[in-house]
Amino acid sequence: MQFDSLDDISGFCRDLPTGDAHSADAAARRQQMLTKPPGSLGRLEELAIWLARWQACEIPRLDRVTIAVFAGNHGVAARGVSAYPQAVTEQMVANFAAGGAAINQIARLAGAELKVVPIELDRPTRDFTVAPAMDADEFLRAVDVGYRTVPEDADLLVVGEMGIANTTTAAMLCAALLGGGAARWAGRGTGVDDAGLARKRAAVETALDFHRAISSDPLGVATALGGRELAAIAGAVLAARRHQIPVLLDGFVATAAVVPLARLRAGMLDHCRAGHVSAESAHRALLAELGLDPLLDLDMRLGEASGAGVAILLLRAALACHAGMATFAEAGVSGADE
Amino acid sequence: MQFDSLDDISGFCRDLPTGDAHSADAAARRQQMLTKPPGSLGRLEELAIWLARWQACEIPRLDRVTIAVFAGNHGVAARGVSAYPQAVTEQMVANFAAGGAAINQIARLAGAELKVVPIELDRPTRDFTVAPAMDADEFLRAVDVGYRTVPEDADLLVVGEMGIANTTTAAMLCAALLGGGAARWAGRGTGVDDAGLARKRAAVETALDFHRAISSDPLGVATALGGRELAAIAGAVLAARRHQIPVLLDGFVATAAVVPLARLRAGMLDHCRAGHVSAESAHRALLAELGLDPLLDLDMRLGEASGAGVAILLLRAALACHAGMATFAEAGVSGADE
């Protein structure tokens, strides 16, 4: 296993690569020379420079883009917190394999390889309202699954998830690590009615009370109140940092999955961007907490990496301009008067 | 010419096609059957249904996408309202032809054909602070150029522009037709300094005063206070409506160009979506006035259809899901409990 203990993860986070400032500077200088007013491509410029930093290359590439979708099941589903039965997690994994889901279409369009990784679907986590969701071994095993999913030579990693009831788990992590209670973090997910939403909030409040002793320890919270697919996302984001691979995070659940990492160390998410802001009500607040400015805002709330998958297209646009545009000198275009 | 008088345009707008409700309904029903919680693809669903309405087809296509970039020169440039010399308009047209501009890279990535249409660059409009920018013949000729640029069989039209000083012209149209004065509509464009911004606002205020007699007549305003590339955009948007072709508008200037049409008739822009909201400060307010909700918000302010060009990629994502996803029945996935 990549990590033998929770302390191993904390240790890993103390000595992180920080990207290549020289390549970022070179990319920024290149942007200034291209035939456009300085800054006029807005975030497309920033994205090109960010990719340059993490790929350590003035003109980055997106030849190998990996979308990793992790799937898990959740004991808290028994509390009636989702509009869908738990069997849907496995049914959707089969749908991914058959190519019928949204992310299959988006991955093909975006030129990405899709890796779908179900994690012990026949062993849901324990219901965290009455017990720890996982023990440390179970958590580390799921982190390891995520870590090993990331190809060392990927140009970009996109992380997403599938798991009935996992917006409850995501709300749980946020409530435990960021405060504000269930009302701030629990929303309608795939579309629960008012009664379902009330059950969801009650589950989070019950668990907050049950686990209050551990709530200052990020990895302890991720273990006792998290989920396997969320742990795998954290593992994948750690592997990406090790290999200096830039990352696009998907929606509320995928973002909540990295909150424990963000709490371990400042700058832990510097290699990540938020692909989009979801319609799930708490996602915008969570991104603000983490200082992440989403690339897209399309009222999507599907998960399965669909929002971040669409955002790959924006990175391709950023690089197309960065790599392909003429400079003022090449094109014989006059610069600004000033 | 397509229109022999301004009244011809008004008449055209009285009898507009409204798209195919049957196809839109069929597309909406299809979205409900796909393997995702209803509504969870957010705007991607709405976009698929909108394309279905205007293409009169349950499963729309984007086989022929035309990006039209119109270029013009502006007499008001003599007032020192831009950071760039007027020669840059023609230099950038050459850059488009050589494939070196941002829109060239974006068009290739998005699978679109790029049509660049310079309009009488050697004859700038007259300085509207002291004279009408165009007479009716000049305006109608530019509208006609735009109208004829649109292929009848296009699946999507994207409109953009290039023209040194044309954010001043765009601010002029907005101030004359929507009120609020120069301070509301004139911003920094390609990047003027404080003194340039003051000159820009002074030019708009001077012209508002000079032309106050015509300010209630949308096409009169478009003639006396507009520009050739803006008139051509209006013409292209009219042609698209005639042929029921959906349209993506680019930034502040392209949106200002259709304000006269919007003022002629309610629903005139139903076949249009705003590709993005620009960093040019007045664009957000203008979109709100027109009831257009932009697809992207990336701090871009380049023009030349670059923002809307990137938004083509979102339409492709919308259609990839709409056309390619499995239904619940096909995939054997359970629906919601409710």
XYZ file of C-alpha atoms in Angstrom:
676
model
C 0.000 0.000 0.000
C 1.075 3.572 -0.648
C 0.308 4.631 2.921
C 0.552 2.341 5.941
C -1.040 4.733 8.393
C -2.881 8.025 8.597
C 0.382 9.560 9.803
C 2.026 8.502 6.543
C -0.454 10.690 4.676
C 0.218 13.636 6.975
C 3.941 13.142 6.433
C 3.484 13.011 2.660
C 1.706 16.367 2.804
C 4.584 18.029 4.646
C 6.935 17.700 1.691
C 4.997 18.437 -1.471
C 6.220 19.406 -4.918
C 5.086 22.946 -5.772
C 5.232 22.946 -9.566
C 7.759 24.592 -11.845
C 7.820 28.375 -11.482
C 10.231 28.738 -14.410
C 7.774 27.104 -16.842
C 4.900 29.140 -15.438
C 6.873 32.355 -15.966
C 7.792 31.347 -19.508
C 4.136 30.605 -20.285
C 3.094 33.966 -18.825
C 5.655 35.778 -20.987
C 4.419 33.891 -24.036
C 0.840 35.014 -23.333
C 2.010 38.652 -23.340
C 3.393 38.274 -26.867
C 0.327 36.731 -28.517
C -1.888 38.807 -30.834
C -4.470 40.019 -28.313
C -4.650 42.745 -25.698
C -2.808 41.526 -22.571
C -5.149 39.565 -20.324
C -7.997 39.542 -22.833
C -8.307 35.743 -22.866
C -9.027 35.935 -19.152
C -9.102 32.573 -17.440
C -7.887 30.809 -20.573
C -4.553 32.547 -19.976
C -4.478 31.631 -16.307
C -5.279 28.000 -17.138
C -2.466 27.744 -19.682
C -0.014 29.122 -17.119
C -1.327 26.774 -14.420
C -0.928 23.765 -16.712
C 2.582 24.941 -17.600
C 3.513 25.094 -13.924
C 2.365 21.568 -13.127
C 3.537 19.966 -16.354
C 6.863 21.847 -16.052
C 6.584 22.824 -19.687
C 6.085 26.245 -21.360
C 3.656 24.745 -23.870
C 1.689 22.079 -22.007
C -0.092 19.141 -23.607
C -3.343 17.286 -23.086
C -2.435 14.096 -24.904
C -3.210 11.781 -22.019
C -6.217 12.902 -20.005
C -7.546 10.447 -17.416
C -11.029 10.728 -15.951
C -11.302 8.604 -12.804
C -14.805 7.889 -11.508
C -14.835 6.076 -8.165
C -17.970 4.344 -6.903
C -18.901 3.353 -3.371
C -21.879 2.471 -1.215
C -22.896 4.100 2.031
C -24.446 2.687 5.179
C -26.228 5.982 5.763
C -28.383 5.184 2.724
C -30.489 3.138 5.149
C -31.621 6.437 6.700
C -33.692 7.287 3.619
C -31.472 10.136 2.480
C -31.620 9.517 -1.292
C -34.356 9.479 -3.917
C -32.782 6.352 -5.440
C -32.258 2.816 -4.117
C -28.690 1.747 -3.324
C -28.742 -0.771 -6.190
C -28.420 2.180 -8.564
C -24.723 2.575 -7.702
C -23.934 -0.808 -9.231
C -26.435 -0.341 -12.068
C -24.718 2.912 -13.027
C -21.300 1.251 -12.890
C -22.678 -1.237 -15.432
C -24.023 1.687 -17.456
C -20.538 3.279 -17.441
C -19.067 -0.024 -18.640
C -21.648 -0.212 -21.428
C -20.976 3.370 -22.504
C -24.472 4.677 -21.790
C -23.881 7.342 -19.152
C -23.308 11.071 -19.576
C -19.623 10.769 -18.681
C -19.049 8.255 -21.466
C -20.266 10.777 -24.039
C -18.349 13.642 -22.444
C -15.106 11.656 -22.137
C -15.250 10.711 -25.811
C -15.928 14.308 -26.842
C -13.117 15.605 -24.611
C -10.589 13.040 -25.812
C -10.157 11.496 -22.365
C -9.794 7.920 -21.172
C -12.429 6.965 -18.620
C -11.487 4.730 -15.694
C -14.437 3.580 -13.616
C -13.387 2.087 -10.286
C -16.073 0.496 -8.114
C -14.798 -0.023 -4.553
C -16.291 -2.867 -2.530
C -19.847 -2.046 -3.551
C -21.059 -5.178 -1.770
C -19.627 -3.778 1.488
C -21.210 -0.389 2.114
C -19.533 1.741 4.755
C -21.185 1.507 8.165
C -23.979 3.949 8.987
C -22.038 6.815 10.552
C -24.965 7.908 12.665
C -24.299 4.890 14.900
C -20.699 3.762 14.176
C -17.492 4.806 12.424
C -18.073 4.530 8.650
C -14.671 2.867 8.184
C -11.711 1.861 10.287
C -8.225 3.103 9.386
C -7.399 0.001 7.326
C -10.538 0.302 5.256
C -9.895 3.994 4.677
C -6.241 3.461 3.699
C -7.236 0.657 1.324
C -9.647 3.001 -0.462
C -7.034 5.785 -0.574
C -4.663 3.273 -2.119
C -7.164 2.308 -4.806
C -7.378 5.951 -5.790
C -3.636 6.499 -5.658
C -2.951 3.535 -7.931
C -5.557 4.627 -10.475
C -3.497 7.632 -11.595
C -1.103 6.979 -14.500
C 2.244 8.604 -13.743
C 2.400 10.009 -17.265
C -1.056 11.597 -17.319
C -1.192 15.214 -18.538
C -4.391 15.876 -16.593
C -6.464 14.020 -14.016
C -10.215 14.557 -13.646
C -11.882 13.092 -10.564
C -15.540 12.254 -10.045
C -17.761 9.777 -8.259
C -20.916 7.706 -8.151
C -22.537 6.529 -4.939
C -26.132 6.596 -3.823
C -26.375 8.698 -0.628
C -22.945 10.237 -1.040
C -24.091 13.863 -0.947
C -25.015 13.058 2.652
C -21.483 11.786 3.240
C -20.065 14.898 1.551
C -22.235 17.159 3.720
C -21.053 15.177 6.726
C -17.379 15.839 5.994
C -18.017 19.538 5.427
C -20.082 19.905 8.584
C -17.443 18.108 10.662
C -14.430 19.950 9.238
C -15.808 23.364 8.300
C -18.664 23.938 10.745
C -22.047 25.472 10.144
C -24.153 22.388 10.839
C -26.269 20.207 8.596
C -28.409 23.067 7.309
C -25.400 24.665 5.655
C -24.165 21.570 3.850
C -27.015 19.135 3.213
C -29.017 19.830 0.054
C -31.330 17.935 -2.263
C -28.657 15.823 -3.979
C -30.196 13.827 -6.808
C -33.549 15.291 -5.858
C -34.913 14.282 -2.459
C -38.224 15.747 -1.343
C -38.684 17.813 1.825
C -39.040 14.741 4.034
C -35.892 13.202 2.549
C -33.995 16.436 3.085
C -35.119 16.503 6.717
C -33.889 12.906 7.167
C -30.583 13.851 5.566
C -30.052 16.788 7.899
C -31.078 14.730 10.916
C -28.532 12.054 9.975
C -25.753 14.626 9.746
C -26.690 16.241 13.063
C -26.914 12.864 14.790
C -23.498 11.860 13.483
C -21.916 15.191 14.422
C -23.014 14.576 17.959
C -21.968 10.899 17.947
C -18.462 11.654 16.593
C -17.752 14.997 18.237
C -14.534 13.683 19.844
C -12.740 13.263 16.493
C -13.899 16.322 14.645
C -10.608 18.249 14.765
C -8.583 15.511 13.031
C -9.038 15.707 9.236
C -8.038 12.144 8.417
C -9.911 10.771 11.408
C -13.027 12.523 10.098
C -12.424 11.193 6.580
C -12.265 7.696 8.056
C -15.167 7.759 10.463
C -17.522 10.024 8.490
C -16.422 9.560 4.880
C -16.871 7.040 2.129
C -14.709 4.763 0.047
C -15.085 6.689 -3.233
C -14.299 9.929 -1.401
C -11.179 8.385 0.139
C -10.129 7.166 -3.315
C -10.511 10.689 -4.717
C -8.225 11.977 -1.972
C -5.738 9.244 -2.843
C -5.862 10.117 -6.527
C -5.318 13.813 -5.767
C -2.286 12.878 -3.635
C -0.856 10.746 -6.443
C -1.385 13.596 -8.895
C 0.505 15.943 -6.591
C 3.363 13.454 -6.296
C 3.615 13.224 -10.091
C 2.905 16.949 -10.639
C -0.252 16.237 -12.632
C -2.858 19.023 -12.712
C -6.327 18.019 -11.511
C -9.885 19.073 -12.248
C -12.305 18.402 -9.416
C -15.917 17.646 -10.251
C -18.872 18.648 -8.077
C -19.868 18.832 -4.423
C -18.917 15.270 -3.476
C -15.564 15.296 -5.267
C -14.729 18.647 -3.682
C -15.808 17.534 -0.218
C -13.532 14.524 -0.653
C -10.445 16.751 -0.650
C -11.463 18.939 2.301
C -9.510 16.672 4.680
C -6.392 17.222 2.538
C -6.948 20.982 2.446
C -7.175 20.953 6.254
C -3.891 19.086 6.548
C -1.840 21.708 4.811
C -2.128 25.101 3.077
C -1.449 24.935 -0.667
C -2.435 21.263 -0.758
C -4.883 21.957 -3.617
C -2.652 24.257 -5.676
C -2.522 21.633 -8.431
C -6.331 21.466 -8.527
C -8.981 23.572 -10.191
C -12.743 23.270 -9.743
C -14.185 22.136 -13.062
C -17.591 23.598 -12.282
C -19.914 24.725 -9.538
C -22.802 22.358 -9.116
C -26.456 23.144 -8.557
C -26.152 21.261 -5.257
C -26.644 24.201 -2.965
C -23.598 23.770 -0.728
C -21.027 23.474 -3.488
C -20.629 27.209 -4.032
C -20.016 27.786 -0.336
C -17.532 24.921 -0.224
C -15.551 26.258 -3.186
C -15.421 29.667 -1.524
C -14.090 28.067 1.674
C -11.340 26.379 -0.333
C -10.529 29.433 -2.465
C -11.442 27.604 -5.670
C -13.045 29.584 -8.510
C -15.070 27.208 -10.716
C -14.587 27.156 -14.470
C -18.207 26.426 -15.344
C -21.579 27.251 -13.791
C -24.146 25.270 -15.749
C -26.575 24.114 -13.028
C -25.299 20.570 -13.416
C -25.674 18.202 -10.449
C -25.069 14.748 -11.869
C -21.658 13.881 -10.479
C -19.762 11.065 -12.264
C -17.154 13.725 -13.277
C -19.599 15.193 -15.793
C -19.056 18.866 -14.951
C -15.279 18.623 -14.760
C -15.366 16.474 -17.877
C -16.978 19.343 -19.781
C -14.337 21.674 -18.319
C -11.613 19.649 -20.069
C -12.876 21.357 -23.216
C -11.999 24.746 -21.738
C -8.462 23.568 -21.033
C -8.213 22.425 -24.635
C -9.347 25.884 -25.772
C -6.783 27.503 -23.478
C -3.976 25.380 -24.894
C -5.111 25.754 -28.487
C -4.694 29.523 -28.120
C -1.514 29.285 -26.054
C 0.216 26.959 -28.505
C -1.268 28.097 -31.813
C -1.604 31.886 -31.833
C 0.811 34.148 -33.659
C 2.855 36.735 -31.752
C 2.552 40.461 -32.519
C 5.942 40.295 -34.236
C 5.073 37.239 -36.353
C 1.755 38.712 -37.490
C 2.888 42.316 -38.018
C 0.192 43.621 -35.691
C 0.752 46.896 -33.817
C 0.736 46.855 -30.018
C -1.086 49.224 -27.701
C -0.304 52.944 -27.947
C 0.681 53.089 -24.296
C -30.291 43.661 -51.327
C -32.294 41.783 -48.729
C -33.832 44.965 -47.328
C -34.517 48.096 -49.361
C -35.396 50.295 -46.417
C -35.405 50.407 -42.642
C -39.152 49.760 -42.825
C -38.452 46.483 -44.633
C -36.516 45.310 -41.577
C -39.321 46.322 -39.252
C -41.774 44.454 -41.459
C -39.579 41.347 -41.476
C -39.606 41.365 -37.684
C -43.394 41.395 -37.535
C -43.684 37.917 -39.039
C -40.970 35.750 -37.559
C -40.689 31.986 -37.366
C -40.843 30.825 -33.753
C -39.149 27.433 -33.937
C -40.708 23.987 -33.761
C -42.437 23.335 -30.441
C -43.080 19.704 -31.369
C -39.355 18.970 -31.709
C -38.599 20.864 -28.501
C -41.195 18.796 -26.648
C -39.806 15.555 -28.078
C -36.298 16.544 -27.010
C -37.532 17.415 -23.510
C -39.251 14.012 -23.222
C -36.065 12.307 -24.365
C -34.069 14.096 -21.658
C -36.448 12.706 -19.020
C -35.702 9.132 -20.118
C -31.901 9.313 -20.053
C -29.919 7.665 -17.234
C -29.584 10.635 -14.864
C -31.803 12.330 -12.306
C -34.227 14.618 -14.177
C -32.683 18.040 -14.719
C -29.258 17.000 -13.444
C -27.463 18.041 -16.622
C -28.754 21.559 -16.024
C -28.121 23.932 -18.879
C -26.865 21.132 -21.105
C -30.458 19.866 -21.144
C -31.877 23.290 -21.885
C -29.383 23.784 -24.705
C -30.268 20.470 -26.347
C -33.954 21.381 -26.229
C -33.279 24.878 -27.586
C -31.265 23.467 -30.490
C -34.055 20.955 -31.159
C -36.601 23.779 -31.346
C -34.639 25.817 -33.883
C -33.363 22.908 -35.947
C -36.875 21.358 -35.880
C -35.321 18.022 -34.982
C -35.529 15.900 -31.793
C -31.820 15.054 -32.022
C -30.100 18.153 -33.380
C -26.747 18.215 -35.151
C -23.723 20.467 -35.229
C -22.266 19.285 -38.516
C -22.105 22.720 -40.078
C -21.169 25.431 -37.607
C -20.371 28.855 -39.032
C -18.461 31.482 -37.101
C -18.883 34.894 -38.747
C -16.486 37.644 -37.671
C -17.321 41.041 -39.153
C -14.777 43.853 -39.149
C -15.321 47.585 -39.487
C -13.686 50.918 -38.782
C -15.091 53.784 -36.764
C -14.819 57.530 -37.160
C -15.050 57.957 -33.412
C -11.590 56.347 -33.166
C -10.283 59.862 -33.908
C -11.476 60.871 -30.421
C -8.721 58.778 -28.780
C -11.091 56.157 -27.360
C -8.910 53.052 -27.936
C -5.498 51.878 -26.742
C -4.742 50.671 -30.286
C -4.347 52.515 -33.606
C -7.078 52.020 -36.217
C -4.648 50.154 -38.488
C -4.949 47.188 -36.125
C -8.391 46.350 -37.516
C -6.924 45.541 -40.913
C -3.816 43.943 -39.390
C -6.003 41.601 -37.371
C -8.065 40.717 -40.467
C -4.766 39.675 -42.053
C -3.935 37.714 -38.913
C -7.307 35.918 -39.183
C -6.545 35.075 -42.812
C -3.121 33.728 -41.839
C -4.602 31.613 -39.038
C -2.747 33.330 -36.202
C -5.554 34.756 -34.055
C -7.297 33.216 -31.061
C -10.475 32.581 -33.051
C -8.571 30.532 -35.616
C -7.423 28.117 -32.911
C -10.841 28.037 -31.250
C -12.705 27.487 -34.525
C -10.481 24.538 -35.401
C -10.911 23.011 -31.955
C -14.680 23.502 -32.084
C -15.062 22.075 -35.575
C -16.402 25.303 -37.030
C -15.810 27.097 -40.297
C -14.576 30.649 -39.822
C -15.791 33.402 -42.134
C -14.026 36.724 -41.697
C -15.812 39.582 -43.407
C -14.117 42.984 -43.481
C -16.591 45.710 -44.438
C -15.251 48.804 -46.175
C -12.309 49.160 -43.794
C -10.959 52.006 -45.903
C -14.190 53.927 -45.271
C -14.633 54.295 -41.497
C -18.056 55.397 -40.364
C -18.299 59.107 -39.677
C -17.497 60.364 -36.167
C -20.934 60.236 -34.537
C -20.092 63.030 -32.119
C -20.449 65.470 -35.017
C -22.446 63.642 -37.736
C -24.533 60.530 -38.403
C -22.167 57.539 -38.484
C -23.940 56.142 -41.565
C -26.832 57.039 -43.801
C -29.626 54.530 -44.414
C -28.024 53.142 -47.589
C -24.718 52.520 -45.884
C -26.452 50.841 -42.968
C -28.603 48.623 -45.194
C -25.562 47.635 -47.249
C -23.783 46.462 -44.111
C -26.894 44.611 -42.904
C -26.985 42.913 -46.295
C -23.360 41.808 -46.023
C -24.206 40.126 -42.742
C -27.421 38.584 -44.046
C -25.674 37.024 -47.047
C -22.861 35.600 -44.918
C -25.147 33.039 -43.291
C -25.362 29.659 -45.068
C -29.004 28.554 -45.217
C -28.018 25.052 -44.163
C -25.934 26.024 -41.124
C -26.717 24.109 -37.926
C -25.423 26.941 -35.760
C -24.282 30.508 -36.319
C -21.750 32.223 -34.057
C -21.332 35.981 -34.465
C -18.395 38.142 -33.451
C -16.499 41.243 -34.513
C -13.241 43.118 -34.834
C -13.033 46.896 -35.000
C -10.781 49.331 -33.185
C -12.977 51.721 -31.141
C -16.073 49.563 -31.414
C -16.700 49.211 -27.686
C -17.366 52.956 -27.854
C -19.899 52.346 -30.627
C -21.458 49.506 -28.620
C -21.713 51.736 -25.537
C -23.273 54.382 -27.769
C -26.061 52.069 -28.958
C -26.788 50.931 -25.412
C -26.826 54.455 -24.014
C -29.150 55.639 -26.789
C -31.569 52.700 -26.641
C -31.429 51.591 -23.010
C -30.613 54.770 -21.067
C -28.295 55.252 -18.130
C -25.734 57.472 -19.828
C -22.130 56.899 -20.795
C -21.007 55.935 -17.291
C -23.223 52.859 -17.386
C -22.056 51.538 -20.730
C -18.541 52.745 -21.540
C -15.766 50.605 -20.054
C -12.090 49.977 -20.706
C -12.503 47.916 -23.878
C -9.142 46.543 -24.985
C -7.561 48.401 -22.076
C -7.723 52.197 -22.213
C -6.264 54.151 -19.315
C -8.242 56.619 -17.194
C -7.782 59.470 -19.659
C -8.911 57.252 -22.558
C -11.945 56.155 -20.593
C -12.825 59.780 -19.891
C -12.546 60.581 -23.631
C -14.750 57.579 -24.416
C -17.454 58.692 -22.018
C -17.263 62.256 -23.252
C -17.709 61.066 -26.847
C -20.822 59.086 -25.901
C -22.326 61.992 -23.950
C -21.603 64.441 -26.762
C -23.232 62.150 -29.306
C -26.271 61.495 -27.109
C -26.841 65.203 -27.033
C -26.168 65.701 -30.745
C -28.562 62.893 -31.805
C -31.269 63.208 -29.165
C -33.998 63.638 -31.795
C -33.647 60.066 -33.122
C -33.088 58.132 -29.945
C -36.488 56.426 -29.824
C -36.137 54.750 -33.234
C -34.031 51.560 -32.941
C -32.979 51.317 -36.579
C -32.397 55.060 -36.796
C -30.060 54.741 -33.823
C -28.306 51.735 -35.382
C -27.714 53.840 -38.487
C -26.614 57.137 -36.967
C -24.774 55.789 -33.915
C -23.727 52.284 -34.970
C -21.030 50.674 -37.034
C -20.789 48.528 -40.118
C -19.728 45.331 -38.347
C -22.514 45.809 -35.822
C -25.057 46.270 -38.628
C -23.738 43.120 -40.285
C -24.190 41.162 -37.056
C -27.809 42.338 -36.933
C -28.224 41.226 -40.540
C -26.742 37.816 -39.824
C -29.016 37.346 -36.814
C -32.023 38.221 -39.013
C -30.933 35.696 -41.645
C -30.499 33.041 -38.971
C -34.026 33.709 -37.746
C -35.381 33.421 -41.282
C -33.677 30.043 -41.717
C -34.357 28.933 -38.117
C -30.680 28.654 -37.302
C -29.736 28.934 -33.621
C -27.207 31.655 -32.810
C -24.502 32.183 -30.211
C -23.704 35.831 -29.571
C -20.183 36.760 -28.537
C -19.313 39.622 -26.175
C -20.358 43.195 -25.437
C -20.098 44.530 -28.991
C -21.880 41.580 -30.613
C -24.646 41.797 -28.021
C -24.994 45.563 -28.388
C -25.347 45.005 -32.133
C -28.655 43.195 -31.638
C -30.155 45.660 -29.142
C -31.901 47.522 -32.003
C -33.527 44.223 -33.068
C -34.578 43.437 -29.504
C -36.186 46.874 -29.305
C -38.139 46.263 -32.502
C -39.962 43.236 -31.232
C -40.296 40.998 -28.165
C -38.968 37.486 -28.746
C -36.665 38.716 -31.500
C -33.685 37.031 -29.810
C -35.375 33.729 -28.917
C -33.111 31.916 -31.365
C -30.024 33.417 -29.675
C -28.018 32.510 -26.615
C -25.182 34.513 -25.077
C -22.025 32.464 -25.496
C -20.339 34.175 -22.573
C -20.282 37.246 -20.394
C -17.275 39.391 -21.086
C -14.992 41.159 -18.629
C -16.042 44.408 -20.339
C -17.936 45.891 -17.455
C -21.207 46.725 -19.219
C -21.792 43.319 -20.784
C -23.353 41.757 -17.690
C -25.829 44.611 -17.369
C -26.653 44.402 -21.065
C -27.331 40.671 -20.926
C -29.613 41.221 -17.950
C -31.518 43.895 -19.896
C -32.016 41.432 -22.747
C -32.883 38.467 -20.519
C -29.891 36.479 -21.785
C -28.102 34.142 -19.365
C -24.507 33.628 -20.544
C -23.076 30.131 -20.927
C -19.534 31.021 -19.872
C -17.978 33.544 -17.512
C -14.232 33.372 -18.081
C -13.166 37.037 -17.848
C -12.551 37.076 -21.583
C -12.709 40.429 -23.397
C -11.106 39.795 -26.762
C -14.060 39.844 -29.119
C -13.545 38.189 -32.544
C -16.164 35.578 -31.478
C -13.670 33.998 -29.100
C -15.983 33.608 -26.107
C -18.915 32.295 -28.121
C -16.490 30.120 -30.054
C -15.497 28.387 -26.825
C -19.197 28.018 -25.987
C -19.670 25.882 -29.110
C -17.878 23.206 -27.107
C -20.650 23.307 -24.504
C -23.262 22.770 -27.203
C -21.274 19.783 -28.425
C -21.260 18.395 -24.878
C -25.007 18.960 -24.617
C -25.646 17.099 -27.863
C -23.202 14.304 -27.097
C -25.251 13.522 -23.973
C -28.608 14.100 -25.643
C -27.851 11.824 -28.580
C -25.582 9.239 -26.969
C -26.850 8.409 -23.490
C -28.791 5.248 -22.703
C -32.328 5.450 -21.348
C -33.256 3.980 -17.958
C -35.001 1.137 -19.772
C -32.067 0.383 -22.084
C -29.544 0.373 -19.242
C -31.652 -1.443 -16.632
C -31.191 1.379 -14.142
C -33.853 1.965 -11.486
C -35.625 5.313 -11.410
C -36.277 7.516 -8.396
C -38.317 6.067 -5.516
C -40.904 8.826 -5.817
